[in-house]
Amino acid sequence: VRNRRRMVAIGKRLALLVVLFVVIVIVADTYSDKPGPDCLPDCAFADLSNHDLNGVSARGGIFFQANLRQANLSDADLYLTTFTEATLRDANLADADLAHSILIMADLNGANLRNANLRGADLRQADLRNADLSGADLRGATLYQAQLGRAMLRNTTLTEANLTEADLRRADLRGALLR
């Protein structure tokens, strides 16, 4: 009976260690993003053009009028980030999480936003001409007066997006969900 109790106690400790290991692995995977630029949280007016910020975590950061021209922000965590009047021309934002971010009057001309999460993002008067938004999720996004001329919107989800006065001339909307 005593050996059995000892074995049960050892088994419980071993199970607890396994659970702790799994939790540590999950937490490490969840927060494995690279830290953001040194200017965070306030990167207003910063020049980060041509910077490699792949996988960066800049959640809730402020990039007001920042220059991010040709920056690599693919796979970045940019949830609730402010890019008002920022230059993101030809930037790579593929697979980035921009949900609920503010991109009012942002210059995203020629930007790569393939498979980006832009749910609830505010893109009022943003310049998205020639941008690639293929597979992006823009559910509930505000695109009021946004310029989307020649933008690639293939297989993009635009459900409940506000496209009032948006310029969609020559935009490729094949396979896009507009309901």
mmCIF file with all atom_site columns, C-alpha atoms in Angstrom:
data_model
loop_
_atom_site.group_PDB
_atom_site.id
_atom_site.type_symbol
_atom_site.label_atom_id
_atom_site.label_alt_id
_atom_site.label_comp_id
_atom_site.label_asym_id
_atom_site.label_entity_id
_atom_site.label_seq_id
_atom_site.pdbx_PDB_ins_code
_atom_site.Cartn_x
_atom_site.Cartn_y
_atom_site.Cartn_z
_atom_site.occupancy
_atom_site.B_iso_or_equiv
_atom_site.pdbx_formal_charge
_atom_site.auth_seq_id
_atom_site.auth_comp_id
_atom_site.auth_asym_id
_atom_site.auth_atom_id
_atom_site.pdbx_PDB_model_num
ATOM 1   C CA . VAL A 1 1   ? 0.000   0.000  0.000   1.00 0.00 ? 1   VAL A CA 1
ATOM 2   C CA . ARG A 1 2   ? 2.849   2.364  0.857   1.00 0.00 ? 2   ARG A CA 1
ATOM 3   C CA . ASN A 1 3   ? 4.625   1.764  -2.483  1.00 0.00 ? 3   ASN A CA 1
ATOM 4   C CA . ARG A 1 4   ? 1.372   2.317  -4.298  1.00 0.00 ? 4   ARG A CA 1
ATOM 5   C CA . ARG A 1 5   ? 0.876   5.713  -2.594  1.00 0.00 ? 5   ARG A CA 1
ATOM 6   C CA . ARG A 1 6   ? 4.437   6.660  -3.460  1.00 0.00 ? 6   ARG A CA 1
ATOM 7   C CA . MET A 1 7   ? 3.872   5.717  -7.112  1.00 0.00 ? 7   MET A CA 1
ATOM 8   C CA . VAL A 1 8   ? 0.638   7.729  -7.205  1.00 0.00 ? 8   VAL A CA 1
ATOM 9   C CA . ALA A 1 9   ? 2.417   10.752 -5.707  1.00 0.00 ? 9   ALA A CA 1
ATOM 10  C CA . ILE A 1 10  ? 5.258   10.445 -8.246  1.00 0.00 ? 10  ILE A CA 1
ATOM 11  C CA . GLY A 1 11  ? 2.708   10.084 -11.057 1.00 0.00 ? 11  GLY A CA 1
ATOM 12  C CA . LYS A 1 12  ? 0.900   13.253 -9.950  1.00 0.00 ? 12  LYS A CA 1
ATOM 13  C CA . ARG A 1 13  ? 4.153   15.208 -9.809  1.00 0.00 ? 13  ARG A CA 1
ATOM 14  C CA . LEU A 1 14  ? 5.143   13.939 -13.237 1.00 0.00 ? 14  LEU A CA 1
ATOM 15  C CA . ALA A 1 15  ? 1.723   14.889 -14.652 1.00 0.00 ? 15  ALA A CA 1
ATOM 16  C CA . LEU A 1 16  ? 2.060   18.371 -13.128 1.00 0.00 ? 16  LEU A CA 1
ATOM 17  C CA . LEU A 1 17  ? 5.504   18.792 -14.710 1.00 0.00 ? 17  LEU A CA 1
ATOM 18  C CA . VAL A 1 18  ? 4.147   17.746 -18.105 1.00 0.00 ? 18  VAL A CA 1
ATOM 19  C CA . VAL A 1 19  ? 1.271   20.248 -17.796 1.00 0.00 ? 19  VAL A CA 1
ATOM 20  C CA . LEU A 1 20  ? 3.689   23.033 -16.799 1.00 0.00 ? 20  LEU A CA 1
ATOM 21  C CA . PHE A 1 21  ? 5.946   22.184 -19.747 1.00 0.00 ? 21  PHE A CA 1
ATOM 22  C CA . VAL A 1 22  ? 2.990   22.364 -22.169 1.00 0.00 ? 22  VAL A CA 1
ATOM 23  C CA . VAL A 1 23  ? 1.903   25.726 -20.720 1.00 0.00 ? 23  VAL A CA 1
ATOM 24  C CA . ILE A 1 24  ? 5.448   27.109 -21.073 1.00 0.00 ? 24  ILE A CA 1
ATOM 25  C CA . VAL A 1 25  ? 5.638   25.938 -24.700 1.00 0.00 ? 25  VAL A CA 1
ATOM 26  C CA . ILE A 1 26  ? 2.257   27.533 -25.493 1.00 0.00 ? 26  ILE A CA 1
ATOM 27  C CA . VAL A 1 27  ? 3.173   30.825 -23.825 1.00 0.00 ? 27  VAL A CA 1
ATOM 28  C CA . ALA A 1 28  ? 6.575   30.905 -25.541 1.00 0.00 ? 28  ALA A CA 1
ATOM 29  C CA . ASP A 1 29  ? 4.926   30.299 -28.907 1.00 0.00 ? 29  ASP A CA 1
ATOM 30  C CA . THR A 1 30  ? 2.293   32.978 -28.254 1.00 0.00 ? 30  THR A CA 1
ATOM 31  C CA . TYR A 1 31  ? 4.835   35.656 -27.309 1.00 0.00 ? 31  TYR A CA 1
ATOM 32  C CA . SER A 1 32  ? 7.662   34.694 -29.636 1.00 0.00 ? 32  SER A CA 1
ATOM 33  C CA . ASP A 1 33  ? 7.352   37.877 -31.709 1.00 0.00 ? 33  ASP A CA 1
ATOM 34  C CA . LYS A 1 34  ? 10.367  40.102 -31.985 1.00 0.00 ? 34  LYS A CA 1
ATOM 35  C CA . PRO A 1 35  ? 10.269  43.248 -29.892 1.00 0.00 ? 35  PRO A CA 1
ATOM 36  C CA . GLY A 1 36  ? 9.382   46.389 -31.780 1.00 0.00 ? 36  GLY A CA 1
ATOM 37  C CA . PRO A 1 37  ? 11.653  49.275 -32.716 1.00 0.00 ? 37  PRO A CA 1
ATOM 38  C CA . ASP A 1 38  ? 13.323  51.282 -29.942 1.00 0.00 ? 38  ASP A CA 1
ATOM 39  C CA . CYS A 1 39  ? 10.897  54.180 -30.428 1.00 0.00 ? 39  CYS A CA 1
ATOM 40  C CA . LEU A 1 40  ? 7.893   52.162 -29.177 1.00 0.00 ? 40  LEU A CA 1
ATOM 41  C CA . PRO A 1 41  ? 5.290   52.867 -27.977 1.00 0.00 ? 41  PRO A CA 1
ATOM 42  C CA . ASP A 1 42  ? 5.450   56.314 -29.613 1.00 0.00 ? 42  ASP A CA 1
ATOM 43  C CA . CYS A 1 43  ? 7.087   56.175 -33.034 1.00 0.00 ? 43  CYS A CA 1
ATOM 44  C CA . ALA A 1 44  ? 5.409   59.321 -34.342 1.00 0.00 ? 44  ALA A CA 1
ATOM 45  C CA . PHE A 1 45  ? 7.441   60.924 -37.149 1.00 0.00 ? 45  PHE A CA 1
ATOM 46  C CA . ALA A 1 46  ? 10.029  58.074 -36.999 1.00 0.00 ? 46  ALA A CA 1
ATOM 47  C CA . ASP A 1 47  ? 11.905  57.109 -40.155 1.00 0.00 ? 47  ASP A CA 1
ATOM 48  C CA . LEU A 1 48  ? 11.761  53.329 -40.366 1.00 0.00 ? 48  LEU A CA 1
ATOM 49  C CA . SER A 1 49  ? 11.905  53.140 -44.144 1.00 0.00 ? 49  SER A CA 1
ATOM 50  C CA . ASN A 1 50  ? 13.455  49.950 -45.529 1.00 0.00 ? 50  ASN A CA 1
ATOM 51  C CA . HIS A 1 51  ? 13.643  48.430 -42.012 1.00 0.00 ? 51  HIS A CA 1
ATOM 52  C CA . ASP A 1 52  ? 13.164  44.682 -41.543 1.00 0.00 ? 52  ASP A CA 1
ATOM 53  C CA . LEU A 1 53  ? 10.478  44.456 -38.880 1.00 0.00 ? 53  LEU A CA 1
ATOM 54  C CA . ASN A 1 54  ? 9.285   40.970 -39.827 1.00 0.00 ? 54  ASN A CA 1
ATOM 55  C CA . GLY A 1 55  ? 7.311   39.384 -36.982 1.00 0.00 ? 55  GLY A CA 1
ATOM 56  C CA . VAL A 1 56  ? 7.638   42.470 -34.797 1.00 0.00 ? 56  VAL A CA 1
ATOM 57  C CA . SER A 1 57  ? 5.222   43.072 -31.931 1.00 0.00 ? 57  SER A CA 1
ATOM 58  C CA . ALA A 1 58  ? 4.107   46.711 -31.927 1.00 0.00 ? 58  ALA A CA 1
ATOM 59  C CA . ARG A 1 59  ? 0.617   46.244 -30.487 1.00 0.00 ? 59  ARG A CA 1
ATOM 60  C CA . GLY A 1 60  ? -1.051  49.570 -29.746 1.00 0.00 ? 60  GLY A CA 1
ATOM 61  C CA . GLY A 1 61  ? 1.961   51.542 -30.994 1.00 0.00 ? 61  GLY A CA 1
ATOM 62  C CA . ILE A 1 62  ? 1.703   55.029 -32.471 1.00 0.00 ? 62  ILE A CA 1
ATOM 63  C CA . PHE A 1 63  ? 3.244   55.625 -35.907 1.00 0.00 ? 63  PHE A CA 1
ATOM 64  C CA . PHE A 1 64  ? 1.633   58.996 -36.645 1.00 0.00 ? 64  PHE A CA 1
ATOM 65  C CA . GLN A 1 65  ? 3.212   60.404 -39.840 1.00 0.00 ? 65  GLN A CA 1
ATOM 66  C CA . ALA A 1 66  ? 5.979   57.796 -39.595 1.00 0.00 ? 66  ALA A CA 1
ATOM 67  C CA . ASN A 1 67  ? 7.928   56.809 -42.702 1.00 0.00 ? 67  ASN A CA 1
ATOM 68  C CA . LEU A 1 68  ? 7.698   53.038 -43.206 1.00 0.00 ? 68  LEU A CA 1
ATOM 69  C CA . ARG A 1 69  ? 8.232   53.112 -46.966 1.00 0.00 ? 69  ARG A CA 1
ATOM 70  C CA . GLN A 1 70  ? 9.352   49.672 -48.200 1.00 0.00 ? 70  GLN A CA 1
ATOM 71  C CA . ALA A 1 71  ? 9.536   48.363 -44.611 1.00 0.00 ? 71  ALA A CA 1
ATOM 72  C CA . ASN A 1 72  ? 9.053   44.647 -44.030 1.00 0.00 ? 72  ASN A CA 1
ATOM 73  C CA . LEU A 1 73  ? 6.241   44.227 -41.496 1.00 0.00 ? 73  LEU A CA 1
ATOM 74  C CA . SER A 1 74  ? 5.151   40.766 -42.605 1.00 0.00 ? 74  SER A CA 1
ATOM 75  C CA . ASP A 1 75  ? 3.699   38.585 -39.827 1.00 0.00 ? 75  ASP A CA 1
ATOM 76  C CA . ALA A 1 76  ? 3.785   41.626 -37.503 1.00 0.00 ? 76  ALA A CA 1
ATOM 77  C CA . ASP A 1 77  ? 1.413   42.050 -34.558 1.00 0.00 ? 77  ASP A CA 1
ATOM 78  C CA . LEU A 1 78  ? 0.026   45.537 -35.160 1.00 0.00 ? 78  LEU A CA 1
ATOM 79  C CA . TYR A 1 79  ? -3.313  45.129 -33.400 1.00 0.00 ? 79  TYR A CA 1
ATOM 80  C CA . LEU A 1 80  ? -4.802  48.521 -32.364 1.00 0.00 ? 80  LEU A CA 1
ATOM 81  C CA . THR A 1 81  ? -1.818  50.372 -33.830 1.00 0.00 ? 81  THR A CA 1
ATOM 82  C CA . THR A 1 82  ? -2.131  53.944 -35.123 1.00 0.00 ? 82  THR A CA 1
ATOM 83  C CA . PHE A 1 83  ? -0.717  54.716 -38.578 1.00 0.00 ? 83  PHE A CA 1
ATOM 84  C CA . THR A 1 84  ? -2.576  57.984 -39.212 1.00 0.00 ? 84  THR A CA 1
ATOM 85  C CA . GLU A 1 85  ? -0.975  59.822 -42.165 1.00 0.00 ? 85  GLU A CA 1
ATOM 86  C CA . ALA A 1 86  ? 1.918   57.317 -42.152 1.00 0.00 ? 86  ALA A CA 1
ATOM 87  C CA . THR A 1 87  ? 3.798   56.393 -45.314 1.00 0.00 ? 87  THR A CA 1
ATOM 88  C CA . LEU A 1 88  ? 3.661   52.639 -45.903 1.00 0.00 ? 88  LEU A CA 1
ATOM 89  C CA . ARG A 1 89  ? 4.178   52.863 -49.653 1.00 0.00 ? 89  ARG A CA 1
ATOM 90  C CA . ASP A 1 90  ? 5.443   49.555 -51.078 1.00 0.00 ? 90  ASP A CA 1
ATOM 91  C CA . ALA A 1 91  ? 5.675   48.116 -47.543 1.00 0.00 ? 91  ALA A CA 1
ATOM 92  C CA . ASN A 1 92  ? 5.301   44.382 -46.947 1.00 0.00 ? 92  ASN A CA 1
ATOM 93  C CA . LEU A 1 93  ? 2.436   43.755 -44.502 1.00 0.00 ? 93  LEU A CA 1
ATOM 94  C CA . ALA A 1 94  ? 1.622   40.226 -45.653 1.00 0.00 ? 94  ALA A CA 1
ATOM 95  C CA . ASP A 1 95  ? -0.013  38.128 -42.915 1.00 0.00 ? 95  ASP A CA 1
ATOM 96  C CA . ALA A 1 96  ? 0.160   41.069 -40.475 1.00 0.00 ? 96  ALA A CA 1
ATOM 97  C CA . ASP A 1 97  ? -2.467  41.535 -37.763 1.00 0.00 ? 97  ASP A CA 1
ATOM 98  C CA . LEU A 1 98  ? -3.802  45.055 -38.235 1.00 0.00 ? 98  LEU A CA 1
ATOM 99  C CA . ALA A 1 99  ? -7.191  44.394 -36.645 1.00 0.00 ? 99  ALA A CA 1
ATOM 100 C CA . HIS A 1 100 ? -8.796  47.567 -35.245 1.00 0.00 ? 100 HIS A CA 1
ATOM 101 C CA . SER A 1 101 ? -5.796  49.650 -36.311 1.00 0.00 ? 101 SER A CA 1
ATOM 102 C CA . ILE A 1 102 ? -6.154  53.252 -37.414 1.00 0.00 ? 102 ILE A CA 1
ATOM 103 C CA . LEU A 1 103 ? -4.788  53.952 -40.886 1.00 0.00 ? 103 LEU A CA 1
ATOM 104 C CA . ILE A 1 104 ? -6.610  57.209 -41.631 1.00 0.00 ? 104 ILE A CA 1
ATOM 105 C CA . MET A 1 105 ? -5.047  58.936 -44.654 1.00 0.00 ? 105 MET A CA 1
ATOM 106 C CA . ALA A 1 106 ? -2.196  56.395 -44.666 1.00 0.00 ? 106 ALA A CA 1
ATOM 107 C CA . ASP A 1 107 ? -0.213  55.983 -47.885 1.00 0.00 ? 107 ASP A CA 1
ATOM 108 C CA . LEU A 1 108 ? -0.344  52.251 -48.672 1.00 0.00 ? 108 LEU A CA 1
ATOM 109 C CA . ASN A 1 109 ? 0.153   52.656 -52.416 1.00 0.00 ? 109 ASN A CA 1
ATOM 110 C CA . GLY A 1 110 ? 1.683   49.429 -53.767 1.00 0.00 ? 110 GLY A CA 1
ATOM 111 C CA . ALA A 1 111 ? 1.755   47.784 -50.321 1.00 0.00 ? 111 ALA A CA 1
ATOM 112 C CA . ASN A 1 112 ? 1.582   44.011 -49.926 1.00 0.00 ? 112 ASN A CA 1
ATOM 113 C CA . LEU A 1 113 ? -1.303  43.236 -47.560 1.00 0.00 ? 113 LEU A CA 1
ATOM 114 C CA . ARG A 1 114 ? -1.883  39.648 -48.702 1.00 0.00 ? 114 ARG A CA 1
ATOM 115 C CA . ASN A 1 115 ? -3.767  37.646 -46.061 1.00 0.00 ? 115 ASN A CA 1
ATOM 116 C CA . ALA A 1 116 ? -3.565  40.543 -43.588 1.00 0.00 ? 116 ALA A CA 1
ATOM 117 C CA . ASN A 1 117 ? -6.105  40.808 -40.779 1.00 0.00 ? 117 ASN A CA 1
ATOM 118 C CA . LEU A 1 118 ? -7.719  44.237 -41.132 1.00 0.00 ? 118 LEU A CA 1
ATOM 119 C CA . ARG A 1 119 ? -10.944 43.470 -39.261 1.00 0.00 ? 119 ARG A CA 1
ATOM 120 C CA . GLY A 1 120 ? -12.488 46.651 -37.952 1.00 0.00 ? 120 GLY A CA 1
ATOM 121 C CA . ALA A 1 121 ? -9.559  48.752 -39.210 1.00 0.00 ? 121 ALA A CA 1
ATOM 122 C CA . ASP A 1 122 ? -10.147 52.430 -39.981 1.00 0.00 ? 122 ASP A CA 1
ATOM 123 C CA . LEU A 1 123 ? -8.828  53.139 -43.483 1.00 0.00 ? 123 LEU A CA 1
ATOM 124 C CA . ARG A 1 124 ? -10.706 56.373 -44.142 1.00 0.00 ? 124 ARG A CA 1
ATOM 125 C CA . GLN A 1 125 ? -9.163  58.283 -47.048 1.00 0.00 ? 125 GLN A CA 1
ATOM 126 C CA . ALA A 1 126 ? -6.268  55.796 -47.197 1.00 0.00 ? 126 ALA A CA 1
ATOM 127 C CA . ASP A 1 127 ? -4.370  55.434 -50.469 1.00 0.00 ? 127 ASP A CA 1
ATOM 128 C CA . LEU A 1 128 ? -4.485  51.736 -51.353 1.00 0.00 ? 128 LEU A CA 1
ATOM 129 C CA . ARG A 1 129 ? -3.934  52.150 -55.077 1.00 0.00 ? 129 ARG A CA 1
ATOM 130 C CA . ASN A 1 130 ? -2.013  49.231 -56.581 1.00 0.00 ? 130 ASN A CA 1
ATOM 131 C CA . ALA A 1 131 ? -1.994  47.491 -53.176 1.00 0.00 ? 131 ALA A CA 1
ATOM 132 C CA . ASP A 1 132 ? -2.332  43.706 -52.984 1.00 0.00 ? 132 ASP A CA 1
ATOM 133 C CA . LEU A 1 133 ? -5.049  42.797 -50.477 1.00 0.00 ? 133 LEU A CA 1
ATOM 134 C CA . SER A 1 134 ? -5.624  39.282 -51.813 1.00 0.00 ? 134 SER A CA 1
ATOM 135 C CA . GLY A 1 135 ? -7.075  37.053 -49.121 1.00 0.00 ? 135 GLY A CA 1
ATOM 136 C CA . ALA A 1 136 ? -7.171  39.899 -46.591 1.00 0.00 ? 136 ALA A CA 1
ATOM 137 C CA . ASP A 1 137 ? -9.922  40.073 -43.975 1.00 0.00 ? 137 ASP A CA 1
ATOM 138 C CA . LEU A 1 138 ? -11.570 43.511 -43.981 1.00 0.00 ? 138 LEU A CA 1
ATOM 139 C CA . ARG A 1 139 ? -14.750 42.572 -42.135 1.00 0.00 ? 139 ARG A CA 1
ATOM 140 C CA . GLY A 1 140 ? -16.268 45.668 -40.571 1.00 0.00 ? 140 GLY A CA 1
ATOM 141 C CA . ALA A 1 141 ? -13.433 47.885 -41.816 1.00 0.00 ? 141 ALA A CA 1
ATOM 142 C CA . THR A 1 142 ? -14.073 51.534 -42.678 1.00 0.00 ? 142 THR A CA 1
ATOM 143 C CA . LEU A 1 143 ? -12.875 52.391 -46.183 1.00 0.00 ? 143 LEU A CA 1
ATOM 144 C CA . TYR A 1 144 ? -14.771 55.667 -46.518 1.00 0.00 ? 144 TYR A CA 1
ATOM 145 C CA . GLN A 1 145 ? -13.276 57.654 -49.436 1.00 0.00 ? 145 GLN A CA 1
ATOM 146 C CA . ALA A 1 146 ? -10.376 55.188 -49.671 1.00 0.00 ? 146 ALA A CA 1
ATOM 147 C CA . GLN A 1 147 ? -8.545  55.035 -52.982 1.00 0.00 ? 147 GLN A CA 1
ATOM 148 C CA . LEU A 1 148 ? -8.498  51.431 -54.180 1.00 0.00 ? 148 LEU A CA 1
ATOM 149 C CA . GLY A 1 149 ? -7.813  52.003 -57.869 1.00 0.00 ? 149 GLY A CA 1
ATOM 150 C CA . ARG A 1 150 ? -6.087  48.977 -59.421 1.00 0.00 ? 150 ARG A CA 1
ATOM 151 C CA . ALA A 1 151 ? -5.927  47.282 -56.017 1.00 0.00 ? 151 ALA A CA 1
ATOM 152 C CA . MET A 1 152 ? -5.849  43.484 -55.968 1.00 0.00 ? 152 MET A CA 1
ATOM 153 C CA . LEU A 1 153 ? -8.814  42.387 -53.831 1.00 0.00 ? 153 LEU A CA 1
ATOM 154 C CA . ARG A 1 154 ? -9.073  38.753 -54.943 1.00 0.00 ? 154 ARG A CA 1
ATOM 155 C CA . ASN A 1 155 ? -10.712 36.511 -52.352 1.00 0.00 ? 155 ASN A CA 1
ATOM 156 C CA . THR A 1 156 ? -10.835 39.403 -49.904 1.00 0.00 ? 156 THR A CA 1
ATOM 157 C CA . THR A 1 157 ? -13.525 39.430 -47.209 1.00 0.00 ? 157 THR A CA 1
ATOM 158 C CA . LEU A 1 158 ? -15.292 42.792 -47.220 1.00 0.00 ? 158 LEU A CA 1
ATOM 159 C CA . THR A 1 159 ? -18.378 41.728 -45.254 1.00 0.00 ? 159 THR A CA 1
ATOM 160 C CA . GLU A 1 160 ? -19.939 44.719 -43.457 1.00 0.00 ? 160 GLU A CA 1
ATOM 161 C CA . ALA A 1 161 ? -17.093 46.971 -44.626 1.00 0.00 ? 161 ALA A CA 1
ATOM 162 C CA . ASN A 1 162 ? -17.994 50.621 -45.208 1.00 0.00 ? 162 ASN A CA 1
ATOM 163 C CA . LEU A 1 163 ? -17.044 51.361 -48.818 1.00 0.00 ? 163 LEU A CA 1
ATOM 164 C CA . THR A 1 164 ? -18.971 54.650 -49.026 1.00 0.00 ? 164 THR A CA 1
ATOM 165 C CA . GLU A 1 165 ? -17.389 56.900 -51.672 1.00 0.00 ? 165 GLU A CA 1
ATOM 166 C CA . ALA A 1 166 ? -14.438 54.499 -52.044 1.00 0.00 ? 166 ALA A CA 1
ATOM 167 C CA . ASP A 1 167 ? -12.771 54.568 -55.464 1.00 0.00 ? 167 ASP A CA 1
ATOM 168 C CA . LEU A 1 168 ? -12.712 50.986 -56.753 1.00 0.00 ? 168 LEU A CA 1
ATOM 169 C CA . ARG A 1 169 ? -11.957 51.779 -60.413 1.00 0.00 ? 169 ARG A CA 1
ATOM 170 C CA . ARG A 1 170 ? -10.039 48.931 -62.051 1.00 0.00 ? 170 ARG A CA 1
ATOM 171 C CA . ALA A 1 171 ? -9.800  47.059 -58.742 1.00 0.00 ? 171 ALA A CA 1
ATOM 172 C CA . ASP A 1 172 ? -9.754  43.262 -59.082 1.00 0.00 ? 172 ASP A CA 1
ATOM 173 C CA . LEU A 1 173 ? -12.627 41.975 -56.923 1.00 0.00 ? 173 LEU A CA 1
ATOM 174 C CA . ARG A 1 174 ? -12.736 38.396 -58.248 1.00 0.00 ? 174 ARG A CA 1
ATOM 175 C CA . GLY A 1 175 ? -13.832 36.046 -55.480 1.00 0.00 ? 175 GLY A CA 1
ATOM 176 C CA . ALA A 1 176 ? -14.281 38.874 -52.948 1.00 0.00 ? 176 ALA A CA 1
ATOM 177 C CA . LEU A 1 177 ? -17.042 38.554 -50.348 1.00 0.00 ? 177 LEU A CA 1
ATOM 178 C CA . LEU A 1 178 ? -19.051 41.772 -50.313 1.00 0.00 ? 178 LEU A CA 1
ATOM 179 C CA . ARG A 1 179 ? -22.192 40.811 -48.355 1.00 0.00 ? 179 ARG A CA 1
#
